[in-house]
Tab-separated table of C-alpha atoms and ligand atoms in Angstrom:
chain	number	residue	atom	x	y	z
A	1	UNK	CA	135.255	166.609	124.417
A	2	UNK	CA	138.046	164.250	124.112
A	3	UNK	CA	137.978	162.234	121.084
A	4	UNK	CA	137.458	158.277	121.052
A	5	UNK	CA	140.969	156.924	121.209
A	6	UNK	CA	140.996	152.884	119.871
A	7	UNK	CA	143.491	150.616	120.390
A	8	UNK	CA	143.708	147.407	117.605
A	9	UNK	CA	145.215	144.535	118.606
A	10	UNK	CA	145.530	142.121	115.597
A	11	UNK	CA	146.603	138.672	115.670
A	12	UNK	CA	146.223	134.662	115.054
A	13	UNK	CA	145.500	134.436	118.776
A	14	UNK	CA	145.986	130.676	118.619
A	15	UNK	CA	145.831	130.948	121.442
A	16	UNK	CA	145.433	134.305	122.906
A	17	UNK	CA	147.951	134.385	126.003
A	18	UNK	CA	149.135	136.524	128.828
A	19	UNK	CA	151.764	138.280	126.723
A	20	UNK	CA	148.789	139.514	124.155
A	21	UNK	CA	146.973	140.995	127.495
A	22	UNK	CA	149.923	142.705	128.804
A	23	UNK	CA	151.314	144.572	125.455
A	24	UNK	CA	147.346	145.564	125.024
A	25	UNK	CA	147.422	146.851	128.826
A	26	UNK	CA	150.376	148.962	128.369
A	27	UNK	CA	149.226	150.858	125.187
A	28	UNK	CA	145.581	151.010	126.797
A	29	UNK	CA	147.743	152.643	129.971
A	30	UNK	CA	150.375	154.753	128.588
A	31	UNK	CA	148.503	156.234	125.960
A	32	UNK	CA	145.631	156.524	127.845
A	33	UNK	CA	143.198	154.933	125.030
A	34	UNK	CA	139.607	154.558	125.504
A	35	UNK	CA	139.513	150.891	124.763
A	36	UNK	CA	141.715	147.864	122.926
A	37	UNK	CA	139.984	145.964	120.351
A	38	UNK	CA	141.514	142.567	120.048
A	39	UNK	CA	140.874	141.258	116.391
A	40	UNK	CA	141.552	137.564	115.455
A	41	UNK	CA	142.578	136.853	111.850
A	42	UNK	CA	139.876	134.488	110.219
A	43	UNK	CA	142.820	133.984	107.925
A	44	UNK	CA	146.409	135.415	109.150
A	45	UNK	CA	147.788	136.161	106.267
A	46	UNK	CA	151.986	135.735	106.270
A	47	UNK	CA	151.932	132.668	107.881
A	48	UNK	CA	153.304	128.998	106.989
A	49	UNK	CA	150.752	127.197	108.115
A	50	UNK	CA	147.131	127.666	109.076
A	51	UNK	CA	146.296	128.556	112.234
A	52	UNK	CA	146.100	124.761	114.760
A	53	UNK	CA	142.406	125.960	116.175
A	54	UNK	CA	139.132	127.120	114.255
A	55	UNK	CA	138.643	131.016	113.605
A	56	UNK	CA	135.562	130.773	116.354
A	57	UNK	CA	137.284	128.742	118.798
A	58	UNK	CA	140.083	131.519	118.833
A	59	UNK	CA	137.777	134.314	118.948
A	60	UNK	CA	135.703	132.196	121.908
A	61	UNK	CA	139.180	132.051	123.587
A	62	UNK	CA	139.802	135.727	123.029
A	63	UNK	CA	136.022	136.694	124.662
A	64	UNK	CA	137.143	134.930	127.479
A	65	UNK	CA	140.215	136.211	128.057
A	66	UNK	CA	139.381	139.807	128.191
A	67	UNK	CA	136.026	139.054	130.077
A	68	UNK	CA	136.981	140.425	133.031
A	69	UNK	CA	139.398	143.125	131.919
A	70	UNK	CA	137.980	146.678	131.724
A	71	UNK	CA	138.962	148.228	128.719
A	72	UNK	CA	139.775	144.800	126.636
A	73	UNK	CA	137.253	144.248	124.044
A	74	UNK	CA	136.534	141.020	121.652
A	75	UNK	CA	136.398	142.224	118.589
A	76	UNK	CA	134.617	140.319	115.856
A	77	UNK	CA	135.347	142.569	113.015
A	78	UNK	CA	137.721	140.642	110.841
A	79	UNK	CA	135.362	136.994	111.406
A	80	UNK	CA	133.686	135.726	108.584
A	81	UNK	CA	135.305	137.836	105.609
A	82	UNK	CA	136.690	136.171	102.758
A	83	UNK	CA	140.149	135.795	101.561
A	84	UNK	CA	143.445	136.922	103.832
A	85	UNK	CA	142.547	139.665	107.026
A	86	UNK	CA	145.269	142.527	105.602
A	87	UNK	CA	145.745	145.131	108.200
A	88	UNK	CA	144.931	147.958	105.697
A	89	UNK	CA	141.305	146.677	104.924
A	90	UNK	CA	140.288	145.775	108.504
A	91	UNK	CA	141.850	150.161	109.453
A	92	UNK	CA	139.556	151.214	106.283
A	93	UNK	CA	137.012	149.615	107.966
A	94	UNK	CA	136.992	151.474	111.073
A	95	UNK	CA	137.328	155.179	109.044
A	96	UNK	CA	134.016	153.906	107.067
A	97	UNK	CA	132.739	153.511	110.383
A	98	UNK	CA	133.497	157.342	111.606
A	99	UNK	CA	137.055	156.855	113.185
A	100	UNK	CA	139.919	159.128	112.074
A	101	UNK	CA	143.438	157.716	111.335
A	102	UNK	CA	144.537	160.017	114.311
A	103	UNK	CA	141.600	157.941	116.711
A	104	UNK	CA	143.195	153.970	116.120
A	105	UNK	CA	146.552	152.777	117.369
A	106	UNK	CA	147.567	149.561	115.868
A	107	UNK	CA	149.491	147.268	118.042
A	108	UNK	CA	152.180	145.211	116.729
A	109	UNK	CA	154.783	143.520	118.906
A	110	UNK	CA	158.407	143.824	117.467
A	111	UNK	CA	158.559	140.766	115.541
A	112	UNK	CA	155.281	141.291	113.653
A	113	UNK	CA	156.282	144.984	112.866
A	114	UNK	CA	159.801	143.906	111.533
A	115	UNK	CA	157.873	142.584	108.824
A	116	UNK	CA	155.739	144.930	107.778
A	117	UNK	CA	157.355	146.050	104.945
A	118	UNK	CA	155.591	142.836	103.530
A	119	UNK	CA	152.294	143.939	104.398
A	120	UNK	CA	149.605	144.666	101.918
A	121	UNK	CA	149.717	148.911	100.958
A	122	UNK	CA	152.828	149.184	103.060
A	123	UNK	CA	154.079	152.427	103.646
A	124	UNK	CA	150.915	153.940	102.882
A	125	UNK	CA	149.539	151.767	105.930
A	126	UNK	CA	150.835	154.625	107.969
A	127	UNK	CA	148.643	157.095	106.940
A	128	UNK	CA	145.885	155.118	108.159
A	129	UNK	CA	146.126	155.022	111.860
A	130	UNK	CA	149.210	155.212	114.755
A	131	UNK	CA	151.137	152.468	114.968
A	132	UNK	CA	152.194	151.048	119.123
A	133	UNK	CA	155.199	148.522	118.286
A	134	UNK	CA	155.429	147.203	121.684
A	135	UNK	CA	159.145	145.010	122.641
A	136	UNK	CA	159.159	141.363	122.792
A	137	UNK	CA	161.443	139.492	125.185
A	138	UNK	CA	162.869	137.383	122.598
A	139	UNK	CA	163.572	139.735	120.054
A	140	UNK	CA	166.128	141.699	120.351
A	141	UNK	CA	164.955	145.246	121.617
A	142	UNK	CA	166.392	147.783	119.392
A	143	UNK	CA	167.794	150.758	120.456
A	144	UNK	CA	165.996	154.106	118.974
A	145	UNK	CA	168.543	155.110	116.468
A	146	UNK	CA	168.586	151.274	115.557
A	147	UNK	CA	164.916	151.374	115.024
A	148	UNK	CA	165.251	154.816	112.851
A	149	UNK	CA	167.722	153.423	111.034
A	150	UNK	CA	165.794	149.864	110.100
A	151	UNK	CA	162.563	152.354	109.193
A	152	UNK	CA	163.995	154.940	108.098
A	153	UNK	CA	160.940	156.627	106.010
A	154	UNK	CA	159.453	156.719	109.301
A	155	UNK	CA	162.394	158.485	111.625
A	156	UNK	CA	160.805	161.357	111.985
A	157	UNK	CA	157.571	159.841	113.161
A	158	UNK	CA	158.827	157.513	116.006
A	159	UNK	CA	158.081	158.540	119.326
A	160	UNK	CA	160.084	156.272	121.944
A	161	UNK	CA	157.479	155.596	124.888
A	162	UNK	CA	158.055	153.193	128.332
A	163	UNK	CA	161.091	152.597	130.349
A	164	UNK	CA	161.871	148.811	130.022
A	165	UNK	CA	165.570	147.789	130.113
A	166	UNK	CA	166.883	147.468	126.893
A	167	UNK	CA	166.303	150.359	125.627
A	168	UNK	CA	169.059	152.291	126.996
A	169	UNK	CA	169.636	155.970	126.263
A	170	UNK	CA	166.100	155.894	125.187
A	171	UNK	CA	164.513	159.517	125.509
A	172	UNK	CA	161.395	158.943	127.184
A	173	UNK	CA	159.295	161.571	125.670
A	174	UNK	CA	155.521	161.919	127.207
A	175	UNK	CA	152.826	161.462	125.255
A	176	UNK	CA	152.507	163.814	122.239
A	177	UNK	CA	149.438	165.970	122.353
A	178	UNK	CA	147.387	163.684	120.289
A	179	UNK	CA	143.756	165.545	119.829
A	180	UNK	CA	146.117	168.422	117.952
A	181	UNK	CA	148.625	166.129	116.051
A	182	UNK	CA	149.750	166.462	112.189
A	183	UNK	CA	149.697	163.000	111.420
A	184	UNK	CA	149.659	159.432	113.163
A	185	UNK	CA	152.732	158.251	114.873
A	186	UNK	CA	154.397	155.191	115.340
A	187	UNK	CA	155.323	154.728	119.059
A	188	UNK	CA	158.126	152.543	120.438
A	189	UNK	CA	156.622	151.237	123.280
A	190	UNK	CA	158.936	149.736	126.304
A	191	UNK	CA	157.078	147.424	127.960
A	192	UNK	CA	158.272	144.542	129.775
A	193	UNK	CA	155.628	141.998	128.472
A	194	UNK	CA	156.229	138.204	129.626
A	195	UNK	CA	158.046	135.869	127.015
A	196	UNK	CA	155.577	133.892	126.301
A	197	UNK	CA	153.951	132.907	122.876
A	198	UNK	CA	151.270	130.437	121.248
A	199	UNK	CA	154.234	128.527	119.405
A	200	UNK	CA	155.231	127.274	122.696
A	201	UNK	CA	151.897	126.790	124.039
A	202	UNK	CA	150.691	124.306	121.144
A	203	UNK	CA	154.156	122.744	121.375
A	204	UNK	CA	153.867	122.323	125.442
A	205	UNK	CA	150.010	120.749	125.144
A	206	UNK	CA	150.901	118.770	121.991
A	207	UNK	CA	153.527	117.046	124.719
A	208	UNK	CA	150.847	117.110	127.079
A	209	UNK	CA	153.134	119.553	129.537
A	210	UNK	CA	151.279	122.189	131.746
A	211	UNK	CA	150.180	125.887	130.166
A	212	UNK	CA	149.943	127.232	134.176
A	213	UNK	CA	149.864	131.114	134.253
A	214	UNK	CA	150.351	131.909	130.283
A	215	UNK	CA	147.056	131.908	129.611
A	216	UNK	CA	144.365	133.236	131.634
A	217	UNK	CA	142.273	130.501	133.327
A	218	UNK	CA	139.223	130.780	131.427
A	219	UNK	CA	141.100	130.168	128.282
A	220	UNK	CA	142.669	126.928	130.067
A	221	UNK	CA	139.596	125.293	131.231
A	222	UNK	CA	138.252	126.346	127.449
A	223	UNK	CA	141.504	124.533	125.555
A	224	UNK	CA	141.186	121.722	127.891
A	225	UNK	CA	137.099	121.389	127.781
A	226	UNK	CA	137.308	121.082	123.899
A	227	UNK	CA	140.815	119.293	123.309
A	228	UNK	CA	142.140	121.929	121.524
A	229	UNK	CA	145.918	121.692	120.329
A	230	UNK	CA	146.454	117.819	121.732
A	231	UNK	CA	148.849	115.621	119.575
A	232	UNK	CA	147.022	113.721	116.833
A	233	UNK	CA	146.620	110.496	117.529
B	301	ATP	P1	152.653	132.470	117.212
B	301	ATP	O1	153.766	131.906	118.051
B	301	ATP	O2	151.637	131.458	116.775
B	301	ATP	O3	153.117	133.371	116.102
B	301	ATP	P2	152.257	134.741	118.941
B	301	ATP	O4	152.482	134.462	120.375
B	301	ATP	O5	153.347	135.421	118.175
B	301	ATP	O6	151.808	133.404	118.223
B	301	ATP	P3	150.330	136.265	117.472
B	301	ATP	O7	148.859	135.965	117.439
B	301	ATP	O8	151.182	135.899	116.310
B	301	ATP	O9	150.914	135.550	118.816
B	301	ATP	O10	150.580	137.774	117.875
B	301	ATP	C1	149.652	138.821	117.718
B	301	ATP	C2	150.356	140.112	118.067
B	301	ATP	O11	150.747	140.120	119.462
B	301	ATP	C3	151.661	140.332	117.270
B	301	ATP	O12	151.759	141.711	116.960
B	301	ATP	C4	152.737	139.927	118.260
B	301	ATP	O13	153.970	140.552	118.003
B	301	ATP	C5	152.132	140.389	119.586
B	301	ATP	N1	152.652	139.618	120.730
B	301	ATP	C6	152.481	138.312	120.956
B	301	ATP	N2	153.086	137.915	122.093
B	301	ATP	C7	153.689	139.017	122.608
B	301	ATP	C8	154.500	139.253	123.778
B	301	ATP	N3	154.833	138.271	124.616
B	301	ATP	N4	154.931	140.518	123.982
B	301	ATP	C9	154.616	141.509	123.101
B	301	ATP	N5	153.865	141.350	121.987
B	301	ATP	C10	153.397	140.117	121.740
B	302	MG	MG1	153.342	135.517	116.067
């Protein structure tokens, strides 16, 4: 029987947008995962400033989003626990609850997982599960010996996945055998997700300017029902 292959996807969602739904889509697709938890931070930690929009009104928006996308699930697993939501506690979670490290792939886009050396039990955090680092159109995709060489504990653990542009020269290798592998991998994932981000959706409806087609229309009709993210008066 093929094991249960989960997909995390971990974020401030604030709010959730169509760039979220594609990078989730392409790991579900490409690595051929049984499902993609999306997780909202009740508290992000390594961030500024507190999220604009309450922890349940971003996991409301997140509900809706994937309502109607097979495969997409609303995940309230990191709601309602105390103190910062570190990426290590919410992936010992799921192994107390009978997943191997070799079942979850944790999604990052590029940005977040340039960071992570800053993240709470980092590098043991990739014994824990697979990573997916998925490209982000306005960072800078890097090429796969400039990824090996930025991480380069990891080299011999990257697996370079997708065929965006960008990542030229890129050997696209299929995916690895994963019910029989040694130990999680982190996969480079080439997908061209849309260049879009909450930052400049809160700035656009704090000027009152139009959010048409970066966030799915549920989640528009929800921002705009409740007045989420308008200027303060
Ligand atoms: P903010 O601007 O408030 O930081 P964001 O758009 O970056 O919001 P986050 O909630 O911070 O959204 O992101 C959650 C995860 O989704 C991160 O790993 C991030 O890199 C990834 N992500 C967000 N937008 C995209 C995108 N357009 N393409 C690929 N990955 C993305
Ligand atoms: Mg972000």
């Amino acid at each position: 029987m093929t094991p249960r292959l989960v997909g995390l996807l971990g974020g401030t969602f604030d709010p959730i947008h169509i760039g979220h739904l594609k990078a989730a889509r392409a790991a579900l697709d490409v690595l051929g995962l049984s499902e993609v938890l999306l997780i909202p931070a009740h508290h992000p930690p390594h961030r500024d400033t507190e999220p604009v929009a309450s922890p349940y009104h971003r996991f409301a928006m997140v509900a809706l989003a994937v309502s109607e996308t097979p495969g997409l699930v609303a995940s309230d697993l990191d709601m309602g626990t105390a103190g910062p939501s570190y990426t290590s506690t919410t992936l010992r979670r799921l192994h107390s609850l009978g997943l191997s490290a070799l079942q979850i792939f944790f999604i990052t886009g590029l940005d977040a997982f340039a960071e992570i050396a800053t993240w709470k039990d980092y590098p043991g955090l990739f014994d824990l599960s697979h990573f997916v680092v998925v490209d982000r159109p306005e960072v800078d995709a890097l090429s796969p010996e400039a990824f090996a060489g930025r991480f380069p504990a990891l080299a011999h653990r990257v697996w370079p996945l997708g065929n965006a542009p960008g990542v030229e020269g890129a050997i696209r290798r299929p995916v690895p055998d994963l019910a029989n592998a040694e130990h999680p991998w982190v996969f480079r994932l080439a997908a061209d997700t849309p260049n879009v981000s909450s930052t400049e959706i809160r700035r656009r409806l704090s000027a009152g300017d139009r959010i048409d087609g970066l966030v799915p229309e549920a989640v528009a009709r929800h921002i705009a029902r409740h007045g989420l993210y308008q200027a303060a008066e």
